[in-house]
CSV table of C-alpha atoms and ligand atoms in Angstrom, one decimal:
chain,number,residue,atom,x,y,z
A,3,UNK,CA,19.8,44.4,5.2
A,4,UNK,CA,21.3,42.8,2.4
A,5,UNK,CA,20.3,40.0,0.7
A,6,UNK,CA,23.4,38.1,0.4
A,7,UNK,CA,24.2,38.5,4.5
A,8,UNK,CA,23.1,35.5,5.9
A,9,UNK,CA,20.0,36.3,8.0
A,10,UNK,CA,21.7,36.2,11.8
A,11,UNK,CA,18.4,35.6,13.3
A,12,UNK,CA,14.6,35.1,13.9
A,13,UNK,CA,13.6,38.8,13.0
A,14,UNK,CA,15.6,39.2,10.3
A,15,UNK,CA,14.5,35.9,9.3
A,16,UNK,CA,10.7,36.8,9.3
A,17,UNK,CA,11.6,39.8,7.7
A,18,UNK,CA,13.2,38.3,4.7
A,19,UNK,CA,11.1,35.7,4.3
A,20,UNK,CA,7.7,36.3,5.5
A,21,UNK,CA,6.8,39.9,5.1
A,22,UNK,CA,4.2,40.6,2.9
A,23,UNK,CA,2.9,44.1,2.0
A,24,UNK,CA,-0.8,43.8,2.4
A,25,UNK,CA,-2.0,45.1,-1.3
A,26,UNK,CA,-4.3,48.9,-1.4
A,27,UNK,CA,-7.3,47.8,-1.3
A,28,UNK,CA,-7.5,44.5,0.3
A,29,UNK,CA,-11.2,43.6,1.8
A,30,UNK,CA,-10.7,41.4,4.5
A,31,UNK,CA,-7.2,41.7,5.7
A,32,UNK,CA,-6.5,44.8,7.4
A,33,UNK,CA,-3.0,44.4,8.7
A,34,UNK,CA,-0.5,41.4,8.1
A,35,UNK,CA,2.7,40.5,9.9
A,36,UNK,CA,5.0,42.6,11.8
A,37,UNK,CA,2.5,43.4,14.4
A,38,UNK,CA,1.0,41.6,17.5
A,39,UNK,CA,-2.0,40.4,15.6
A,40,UNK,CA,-3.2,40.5,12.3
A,41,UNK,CA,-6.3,42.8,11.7
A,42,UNK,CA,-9.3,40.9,9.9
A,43,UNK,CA,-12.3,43.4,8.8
A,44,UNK,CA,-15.9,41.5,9.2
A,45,UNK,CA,-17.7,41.7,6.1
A,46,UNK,CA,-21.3,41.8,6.4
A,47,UNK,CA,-23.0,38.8,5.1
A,48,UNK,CA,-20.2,37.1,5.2
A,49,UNK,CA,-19.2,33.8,7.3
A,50,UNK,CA,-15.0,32.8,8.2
A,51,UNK,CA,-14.3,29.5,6.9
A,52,UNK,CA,-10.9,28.4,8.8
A,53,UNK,CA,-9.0,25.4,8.5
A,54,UNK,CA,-5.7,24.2,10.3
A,55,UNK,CA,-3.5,21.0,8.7
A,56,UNK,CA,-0.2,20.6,10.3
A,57,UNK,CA,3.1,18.6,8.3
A,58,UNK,CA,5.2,16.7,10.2
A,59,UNK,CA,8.8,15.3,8.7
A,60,UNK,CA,8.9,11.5,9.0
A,61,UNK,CA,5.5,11.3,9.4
A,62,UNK,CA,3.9,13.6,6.4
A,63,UNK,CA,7.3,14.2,3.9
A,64,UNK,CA,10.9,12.5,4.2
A,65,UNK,CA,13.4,15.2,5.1
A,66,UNK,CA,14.9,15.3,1.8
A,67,UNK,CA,11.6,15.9,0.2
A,68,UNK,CA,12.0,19.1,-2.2
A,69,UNK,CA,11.5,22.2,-0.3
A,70,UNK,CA,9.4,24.1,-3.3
A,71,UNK,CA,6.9,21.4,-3.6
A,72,UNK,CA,6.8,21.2,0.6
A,73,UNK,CA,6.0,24.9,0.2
A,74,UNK,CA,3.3,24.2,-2.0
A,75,UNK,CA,1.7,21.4,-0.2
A,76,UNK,CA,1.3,22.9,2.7
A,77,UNK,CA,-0.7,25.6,1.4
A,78,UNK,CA,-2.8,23.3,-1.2
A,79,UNK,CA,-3.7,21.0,1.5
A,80,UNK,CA,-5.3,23.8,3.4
A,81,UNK,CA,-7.1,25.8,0.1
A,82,UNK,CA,-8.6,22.5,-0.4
A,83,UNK,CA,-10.6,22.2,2.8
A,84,UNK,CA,-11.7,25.9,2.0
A,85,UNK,CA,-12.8,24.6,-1.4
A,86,UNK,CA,-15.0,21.7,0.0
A,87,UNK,CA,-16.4,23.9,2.1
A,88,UNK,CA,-17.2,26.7,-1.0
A,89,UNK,CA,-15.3,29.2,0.8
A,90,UNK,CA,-13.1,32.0,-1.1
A,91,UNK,CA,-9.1,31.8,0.4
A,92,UNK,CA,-8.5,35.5,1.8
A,93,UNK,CA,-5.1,34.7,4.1
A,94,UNK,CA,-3.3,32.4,5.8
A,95,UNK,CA,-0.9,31.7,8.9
A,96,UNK,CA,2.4,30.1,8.9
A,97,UNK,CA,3.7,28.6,12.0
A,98,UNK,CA,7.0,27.0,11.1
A,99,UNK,CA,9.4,25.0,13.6
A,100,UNK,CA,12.8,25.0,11.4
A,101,UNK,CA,15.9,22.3,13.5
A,102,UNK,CA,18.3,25.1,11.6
A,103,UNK,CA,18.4,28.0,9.0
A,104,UNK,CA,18.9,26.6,5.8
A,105,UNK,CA,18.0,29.7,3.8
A,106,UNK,CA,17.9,28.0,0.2
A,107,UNK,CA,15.9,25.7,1.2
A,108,UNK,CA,13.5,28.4,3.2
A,109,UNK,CA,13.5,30.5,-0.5
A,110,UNK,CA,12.8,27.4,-2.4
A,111,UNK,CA,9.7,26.5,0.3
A,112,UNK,CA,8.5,30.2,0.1
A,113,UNK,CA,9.1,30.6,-3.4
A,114,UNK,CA,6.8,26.9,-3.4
A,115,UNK,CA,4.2,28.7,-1.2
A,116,UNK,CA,4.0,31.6,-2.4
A,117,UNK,CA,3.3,30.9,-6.0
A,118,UNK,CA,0.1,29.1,-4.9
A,119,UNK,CA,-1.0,31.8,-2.8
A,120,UNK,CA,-0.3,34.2,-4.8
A,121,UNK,CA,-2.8,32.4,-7.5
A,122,UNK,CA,-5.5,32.5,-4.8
A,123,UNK,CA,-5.0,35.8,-3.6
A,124,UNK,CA,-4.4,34.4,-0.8
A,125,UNK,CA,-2.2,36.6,1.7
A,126,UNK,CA,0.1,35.2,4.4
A,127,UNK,CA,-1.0,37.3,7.3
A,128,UNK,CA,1.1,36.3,10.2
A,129,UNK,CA,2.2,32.9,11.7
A,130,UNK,CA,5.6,32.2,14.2
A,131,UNK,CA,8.8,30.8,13.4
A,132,UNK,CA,10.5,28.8,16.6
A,133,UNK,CA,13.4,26.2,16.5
A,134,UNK,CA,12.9,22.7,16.4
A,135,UNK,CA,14.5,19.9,18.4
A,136,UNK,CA,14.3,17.6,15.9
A,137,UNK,CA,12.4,17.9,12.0
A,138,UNK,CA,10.7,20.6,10.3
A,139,UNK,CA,6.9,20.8,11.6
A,140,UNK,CA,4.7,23.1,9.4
A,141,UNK,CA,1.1,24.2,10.5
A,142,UNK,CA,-0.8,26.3,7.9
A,143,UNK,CA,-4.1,27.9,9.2
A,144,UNK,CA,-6.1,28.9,6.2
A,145,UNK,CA,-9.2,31.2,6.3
A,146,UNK,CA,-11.7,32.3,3.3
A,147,UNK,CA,-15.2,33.6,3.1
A,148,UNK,CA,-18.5,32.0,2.2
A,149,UNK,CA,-21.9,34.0,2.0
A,150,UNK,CA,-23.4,33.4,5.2
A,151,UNK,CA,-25.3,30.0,5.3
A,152,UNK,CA,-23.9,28.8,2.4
A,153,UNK,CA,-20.6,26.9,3.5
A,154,UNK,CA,-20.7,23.3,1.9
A,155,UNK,CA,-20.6,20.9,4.9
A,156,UNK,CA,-20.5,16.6,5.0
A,157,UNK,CA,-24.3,17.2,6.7
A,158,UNK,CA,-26.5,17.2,4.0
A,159,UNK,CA,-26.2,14.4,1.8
A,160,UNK,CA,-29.8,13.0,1.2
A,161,UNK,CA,-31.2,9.8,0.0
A,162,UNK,CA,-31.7,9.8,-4.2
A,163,UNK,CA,-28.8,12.7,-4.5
A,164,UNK,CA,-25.9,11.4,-6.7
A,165,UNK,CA,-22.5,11.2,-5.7
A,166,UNK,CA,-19.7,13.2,-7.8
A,167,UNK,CA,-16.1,13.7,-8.0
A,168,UNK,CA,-13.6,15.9,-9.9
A,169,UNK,CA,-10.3,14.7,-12.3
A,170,UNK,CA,-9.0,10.9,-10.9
A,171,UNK,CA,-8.6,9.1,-7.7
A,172,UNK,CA,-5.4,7.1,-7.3
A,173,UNK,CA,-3.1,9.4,-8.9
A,174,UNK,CA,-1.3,10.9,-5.8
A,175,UNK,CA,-1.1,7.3,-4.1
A,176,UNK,CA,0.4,5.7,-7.8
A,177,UNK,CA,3.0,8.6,-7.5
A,178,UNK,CA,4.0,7.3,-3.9
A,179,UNK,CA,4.3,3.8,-4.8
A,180,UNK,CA,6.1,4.6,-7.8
A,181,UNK,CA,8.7,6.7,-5.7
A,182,UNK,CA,8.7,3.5,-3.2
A,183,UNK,CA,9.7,1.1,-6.4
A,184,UNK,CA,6.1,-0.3,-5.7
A,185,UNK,CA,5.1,-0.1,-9.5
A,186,UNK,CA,6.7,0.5,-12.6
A,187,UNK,CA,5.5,3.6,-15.0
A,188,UNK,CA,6.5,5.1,-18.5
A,189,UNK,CA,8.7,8.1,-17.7
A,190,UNK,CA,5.8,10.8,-18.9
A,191,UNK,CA,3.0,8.7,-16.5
A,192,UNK,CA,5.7,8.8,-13.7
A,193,UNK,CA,6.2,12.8,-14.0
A,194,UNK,CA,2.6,13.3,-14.4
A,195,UNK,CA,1.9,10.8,-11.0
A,196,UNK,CA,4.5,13.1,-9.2
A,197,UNK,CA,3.6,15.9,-9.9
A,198,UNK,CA,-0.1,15.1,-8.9
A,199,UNK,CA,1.6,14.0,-6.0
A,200,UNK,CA,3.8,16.9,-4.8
A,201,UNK,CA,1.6,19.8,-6.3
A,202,UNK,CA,-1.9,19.0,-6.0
A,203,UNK,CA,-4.0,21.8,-7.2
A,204,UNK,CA,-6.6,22.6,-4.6
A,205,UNK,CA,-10.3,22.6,-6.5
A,206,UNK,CA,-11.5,26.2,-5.4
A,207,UNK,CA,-12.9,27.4,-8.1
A,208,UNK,CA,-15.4,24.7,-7.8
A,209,UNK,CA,-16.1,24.7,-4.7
A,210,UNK,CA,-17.1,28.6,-5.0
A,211,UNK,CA,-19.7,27.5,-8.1
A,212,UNK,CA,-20.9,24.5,-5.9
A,213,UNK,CA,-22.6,26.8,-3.4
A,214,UNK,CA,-26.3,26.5,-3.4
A,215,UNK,CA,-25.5,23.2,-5.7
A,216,UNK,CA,-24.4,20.1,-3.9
A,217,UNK,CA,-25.7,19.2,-0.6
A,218,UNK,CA,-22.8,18.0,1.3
A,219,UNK,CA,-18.6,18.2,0.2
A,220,UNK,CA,-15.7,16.9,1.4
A,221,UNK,CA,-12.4,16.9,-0.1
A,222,UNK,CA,-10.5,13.6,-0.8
A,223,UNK,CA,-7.6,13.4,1.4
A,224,UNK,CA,-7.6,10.3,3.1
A,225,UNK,CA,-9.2,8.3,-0.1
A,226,UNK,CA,-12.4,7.8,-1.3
A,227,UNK,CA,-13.8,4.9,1.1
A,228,UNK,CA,-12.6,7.0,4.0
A,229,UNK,CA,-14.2,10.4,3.2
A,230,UNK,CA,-17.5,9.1,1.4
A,231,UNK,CA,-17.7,7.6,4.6
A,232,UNK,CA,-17.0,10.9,6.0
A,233,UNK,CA,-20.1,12.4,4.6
A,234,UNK,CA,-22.2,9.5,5.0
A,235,UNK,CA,-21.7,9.4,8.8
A,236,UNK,CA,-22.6,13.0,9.3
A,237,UNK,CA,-25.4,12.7,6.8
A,238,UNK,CA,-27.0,10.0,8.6
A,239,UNK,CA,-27.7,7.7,5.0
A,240,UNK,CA,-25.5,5.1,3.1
A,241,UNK,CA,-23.9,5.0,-0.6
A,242,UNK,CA,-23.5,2.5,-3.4
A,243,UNK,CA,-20.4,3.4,-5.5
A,244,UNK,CA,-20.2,2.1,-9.1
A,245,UNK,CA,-16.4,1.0,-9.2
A,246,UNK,CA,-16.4,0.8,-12.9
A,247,UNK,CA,-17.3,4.5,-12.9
A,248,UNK,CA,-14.8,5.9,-10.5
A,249,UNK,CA,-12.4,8.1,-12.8
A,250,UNK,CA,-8.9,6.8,-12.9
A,251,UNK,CA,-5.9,8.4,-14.8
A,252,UNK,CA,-4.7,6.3,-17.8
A,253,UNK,CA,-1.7,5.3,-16.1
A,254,UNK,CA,-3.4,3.7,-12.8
A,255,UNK,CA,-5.4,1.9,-16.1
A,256,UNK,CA,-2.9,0.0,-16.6
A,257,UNK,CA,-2.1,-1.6,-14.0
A,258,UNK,CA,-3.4,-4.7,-12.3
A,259,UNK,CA,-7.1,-4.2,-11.4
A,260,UNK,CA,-6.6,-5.0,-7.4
A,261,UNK,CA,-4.1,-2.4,-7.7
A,262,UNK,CA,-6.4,0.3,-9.8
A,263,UNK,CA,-8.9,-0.7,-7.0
A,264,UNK,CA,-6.9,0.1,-3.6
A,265,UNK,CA,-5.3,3.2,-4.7
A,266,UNK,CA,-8.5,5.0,-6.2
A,267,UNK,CA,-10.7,3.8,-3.3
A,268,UNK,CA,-8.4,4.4,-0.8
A,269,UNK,CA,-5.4,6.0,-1.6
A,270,UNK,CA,-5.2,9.4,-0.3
A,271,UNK,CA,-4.1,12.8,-1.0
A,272,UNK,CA,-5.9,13.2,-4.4
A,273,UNK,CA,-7.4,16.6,-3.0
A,274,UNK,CA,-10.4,16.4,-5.4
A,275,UNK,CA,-13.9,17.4,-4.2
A,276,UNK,CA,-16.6,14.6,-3.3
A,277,UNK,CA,-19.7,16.2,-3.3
A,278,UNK,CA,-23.4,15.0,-3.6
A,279,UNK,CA,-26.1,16.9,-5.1
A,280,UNK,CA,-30.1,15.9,-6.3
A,281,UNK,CA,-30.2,14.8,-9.7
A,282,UNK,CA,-32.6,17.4,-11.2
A,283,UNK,CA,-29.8,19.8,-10.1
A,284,UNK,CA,-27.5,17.7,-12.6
A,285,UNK,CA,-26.8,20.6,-15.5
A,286,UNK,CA,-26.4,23.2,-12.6
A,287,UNK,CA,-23.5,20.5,-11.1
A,288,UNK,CA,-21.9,20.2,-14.6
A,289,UNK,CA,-22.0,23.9,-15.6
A,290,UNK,CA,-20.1,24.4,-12.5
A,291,UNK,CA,-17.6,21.8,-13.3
A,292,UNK,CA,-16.7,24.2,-16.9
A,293,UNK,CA,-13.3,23.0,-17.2
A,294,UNK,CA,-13.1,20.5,-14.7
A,295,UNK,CA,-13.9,17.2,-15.3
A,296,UNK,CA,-17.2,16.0,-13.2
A,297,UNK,CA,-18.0,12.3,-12.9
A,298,UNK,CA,-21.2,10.7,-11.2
A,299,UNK,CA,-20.5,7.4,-9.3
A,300,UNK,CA,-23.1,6.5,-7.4
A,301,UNK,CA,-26.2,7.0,-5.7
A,302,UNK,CA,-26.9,8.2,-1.9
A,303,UNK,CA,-29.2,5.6,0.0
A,304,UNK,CA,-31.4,5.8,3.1
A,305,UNK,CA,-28.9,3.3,4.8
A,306,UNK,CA,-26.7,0.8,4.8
A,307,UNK,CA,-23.0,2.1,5.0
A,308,UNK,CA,-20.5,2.5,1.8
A,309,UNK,CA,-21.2,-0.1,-0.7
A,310,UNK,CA,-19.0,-0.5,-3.7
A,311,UNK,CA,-20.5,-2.6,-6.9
A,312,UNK,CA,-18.7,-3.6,-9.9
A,313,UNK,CA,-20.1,-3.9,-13.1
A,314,UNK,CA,-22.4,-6.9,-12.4
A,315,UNK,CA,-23.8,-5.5,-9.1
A,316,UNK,CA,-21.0,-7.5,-7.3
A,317,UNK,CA,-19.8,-6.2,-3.6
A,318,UNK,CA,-15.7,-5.0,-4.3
A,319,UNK,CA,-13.7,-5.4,-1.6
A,320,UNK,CA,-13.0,-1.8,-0.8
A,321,UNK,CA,-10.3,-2.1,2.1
A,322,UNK,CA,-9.3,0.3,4.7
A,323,UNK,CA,-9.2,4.0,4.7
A,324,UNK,CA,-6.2,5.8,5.8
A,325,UNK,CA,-5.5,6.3,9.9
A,326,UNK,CA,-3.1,8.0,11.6
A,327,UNK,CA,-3.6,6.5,14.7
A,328,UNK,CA,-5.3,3.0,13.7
A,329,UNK,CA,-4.2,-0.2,15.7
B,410,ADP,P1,5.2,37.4,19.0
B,410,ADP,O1,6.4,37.4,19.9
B,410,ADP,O2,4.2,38.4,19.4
B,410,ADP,O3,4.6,36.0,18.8
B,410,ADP,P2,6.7,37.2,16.7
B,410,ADP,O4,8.0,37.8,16.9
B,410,ADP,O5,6.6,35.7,16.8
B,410,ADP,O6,5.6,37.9,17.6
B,410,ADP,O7,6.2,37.5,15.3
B,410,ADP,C1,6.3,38.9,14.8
B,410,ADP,C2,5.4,39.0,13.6
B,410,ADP,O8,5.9,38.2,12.6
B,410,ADP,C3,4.0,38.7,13.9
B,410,ADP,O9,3.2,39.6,13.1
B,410,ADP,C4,3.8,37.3,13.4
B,410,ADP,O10,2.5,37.0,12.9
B,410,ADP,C5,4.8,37.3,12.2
B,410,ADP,N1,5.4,36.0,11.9
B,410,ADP,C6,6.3,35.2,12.7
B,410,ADP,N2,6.6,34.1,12.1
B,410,ADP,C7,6.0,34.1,10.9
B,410,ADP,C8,5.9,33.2,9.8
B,410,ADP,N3,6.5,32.0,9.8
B,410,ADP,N4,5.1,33.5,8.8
B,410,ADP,C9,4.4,34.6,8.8
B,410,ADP,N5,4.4,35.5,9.7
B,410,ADP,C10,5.2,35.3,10.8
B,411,MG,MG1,5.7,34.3,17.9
């Protein structure tokens, strides 16, 4: 088949788009697409850690979002619940419900994907490609590998740990509002917003080093009020949060501080890790941070919900976390 014929249908489609020799000597994955099933070996020792997110236009992107950084998304979204859960990404599924074949756009969403995955070594190992009725409709099953009995779960947070996070809060959601015409930003703060945006970069690397580290992990997708109290729930104990010590990005510093306030406590799709860990194991925690930036902003307590303190000791209004289905 060439590659300037336009593909004339869904084989030829999967062919050109989503084949992907499986590389000599791959551990887990045995056989990827172009069969019924794909072929997972068991490793012993070893535990699956699988994740599903699904993207749905209108409700997740706008339809003339660009297809490279959809491509990218899709994937990140999903390395990053691997990465709160300290698993290592082996492959992933693509199930892909397309209104029409638009193959630029497919190559620049592949081409988007791909490049992430690649990064990972993370190998696309099947999925199912049907036509839509209306938008585009992405599900991404991911699945890594943790050392059995050492996933990272929201369980264990216990009274006295502190509470960490990597890089800034509030970036992804000041790149939204900017694109709405909500704020105003200096052109390099507007790219940089964006781009944390569109390509989030999913914090695997420290998930894998926070095995056997933090007690409980989630990853911020939903904003910081909302997950915290994610991990608090299944923990069974409450948190104070020190607002003047929750890491912002210079351009969410300047603006207005009720504004700085809502999007790093509750903006979402910042894809950093939230993760709590006893302090005598604080070195451990910032040796595994190496080149990320690790911040401690509170303190896990027996009870008594989320609280979030300013600098005086003063309650902050925190507002709600993100809800897909909230009344
Ligand atoms: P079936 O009819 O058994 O569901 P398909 O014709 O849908 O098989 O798929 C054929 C092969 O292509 C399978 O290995 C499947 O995993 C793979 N495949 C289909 N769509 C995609 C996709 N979007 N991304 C990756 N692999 C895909
Ligand atoms: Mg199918």
């Amino acid at each position: 088949m060439s590659e300037s014929q336009p593909v004339r249908g869904e084989f030829e489609l999967i062919e050109r788009y989503f084949t992907r020799p499986v590389p000599a000597g791959s551990t887990h994955v045995r056989l990827g697409v172009g069969d019924d099933c794909a072929l997972l070996a068991g490793v012993p020792g070893e535990e699956w850690a699988v994740s599903t997110d699904m993207l749905v236009e209108g409700v997740h992107f706008l339809s003339d979002v660009d297809p490279e950084s959809l491509g990218h998304k899709s994937l990140a979204v999903n390395l990053s619940d691997l990465a709160a859960c300290g698993a290592t990404p082996r492959c992933y599924f693509l199930a892909i419900a397309l209104p029409r074949i638009d193959e630029a756009w497919l190559a620049a969403f592949v081409s988007g994907q791909s490049l992430l995955a690649d990064s990972h070594h993370c190998l696309l190992a099947g999925g199912d490609t049907t036509r839509s009725a209306s938008g585009v409709t992405i599900t991404v099953t991911v699945m890594g590998t943790v050392p059995q009995g050492q996933a990272l779960l929201r369980s264990g947070a216990r009274p006295g740990d502190e509470v960490w996070v990597s890089g800034t809060l509030g970036a992804a959601a000041l790149g939204l509002a900017f694109r709405r015409g909500d704020v105003r930003l200096s052109g390099p703060d507007a790219d940089r917003m964006i781009a944390r945006l569109e390509r989030p970069l999913p914090r695997v690397a420290l998930g894998e080093r926070l095995r056997g580290i933090a007690t409980s992990a989630i990853d911020v997708s939903d904003g910081l009020v909302g997950d915290l109290g994610h991990i608090l729930v299944r923990s069974g104990v409450g948190a104070v949060i020190e607002w003047p010590k929750v890491p912002i990005d210079d351009a969410l510093r300047s603006q207005q501080e009720p504004v700085q306030r809502r999007l790093a406590l509750t903006g979402g799709d910042d894809y950093e890790l939230l993760f709590t860990a006893p302090p005598e194991r604080r070195q451990d925690v910032l040796a595994a941070g190496a080149a990320t930036d690790l911040t401690c902003i509170g303190t896990v307590l027996p009870t008594g919900g989320l609280v979030v303190v300013d600098g005086q000791g003063r309650r902050v209004d925190t507002g709600a976390a993100f809800d897909h289905f909230r009344r």
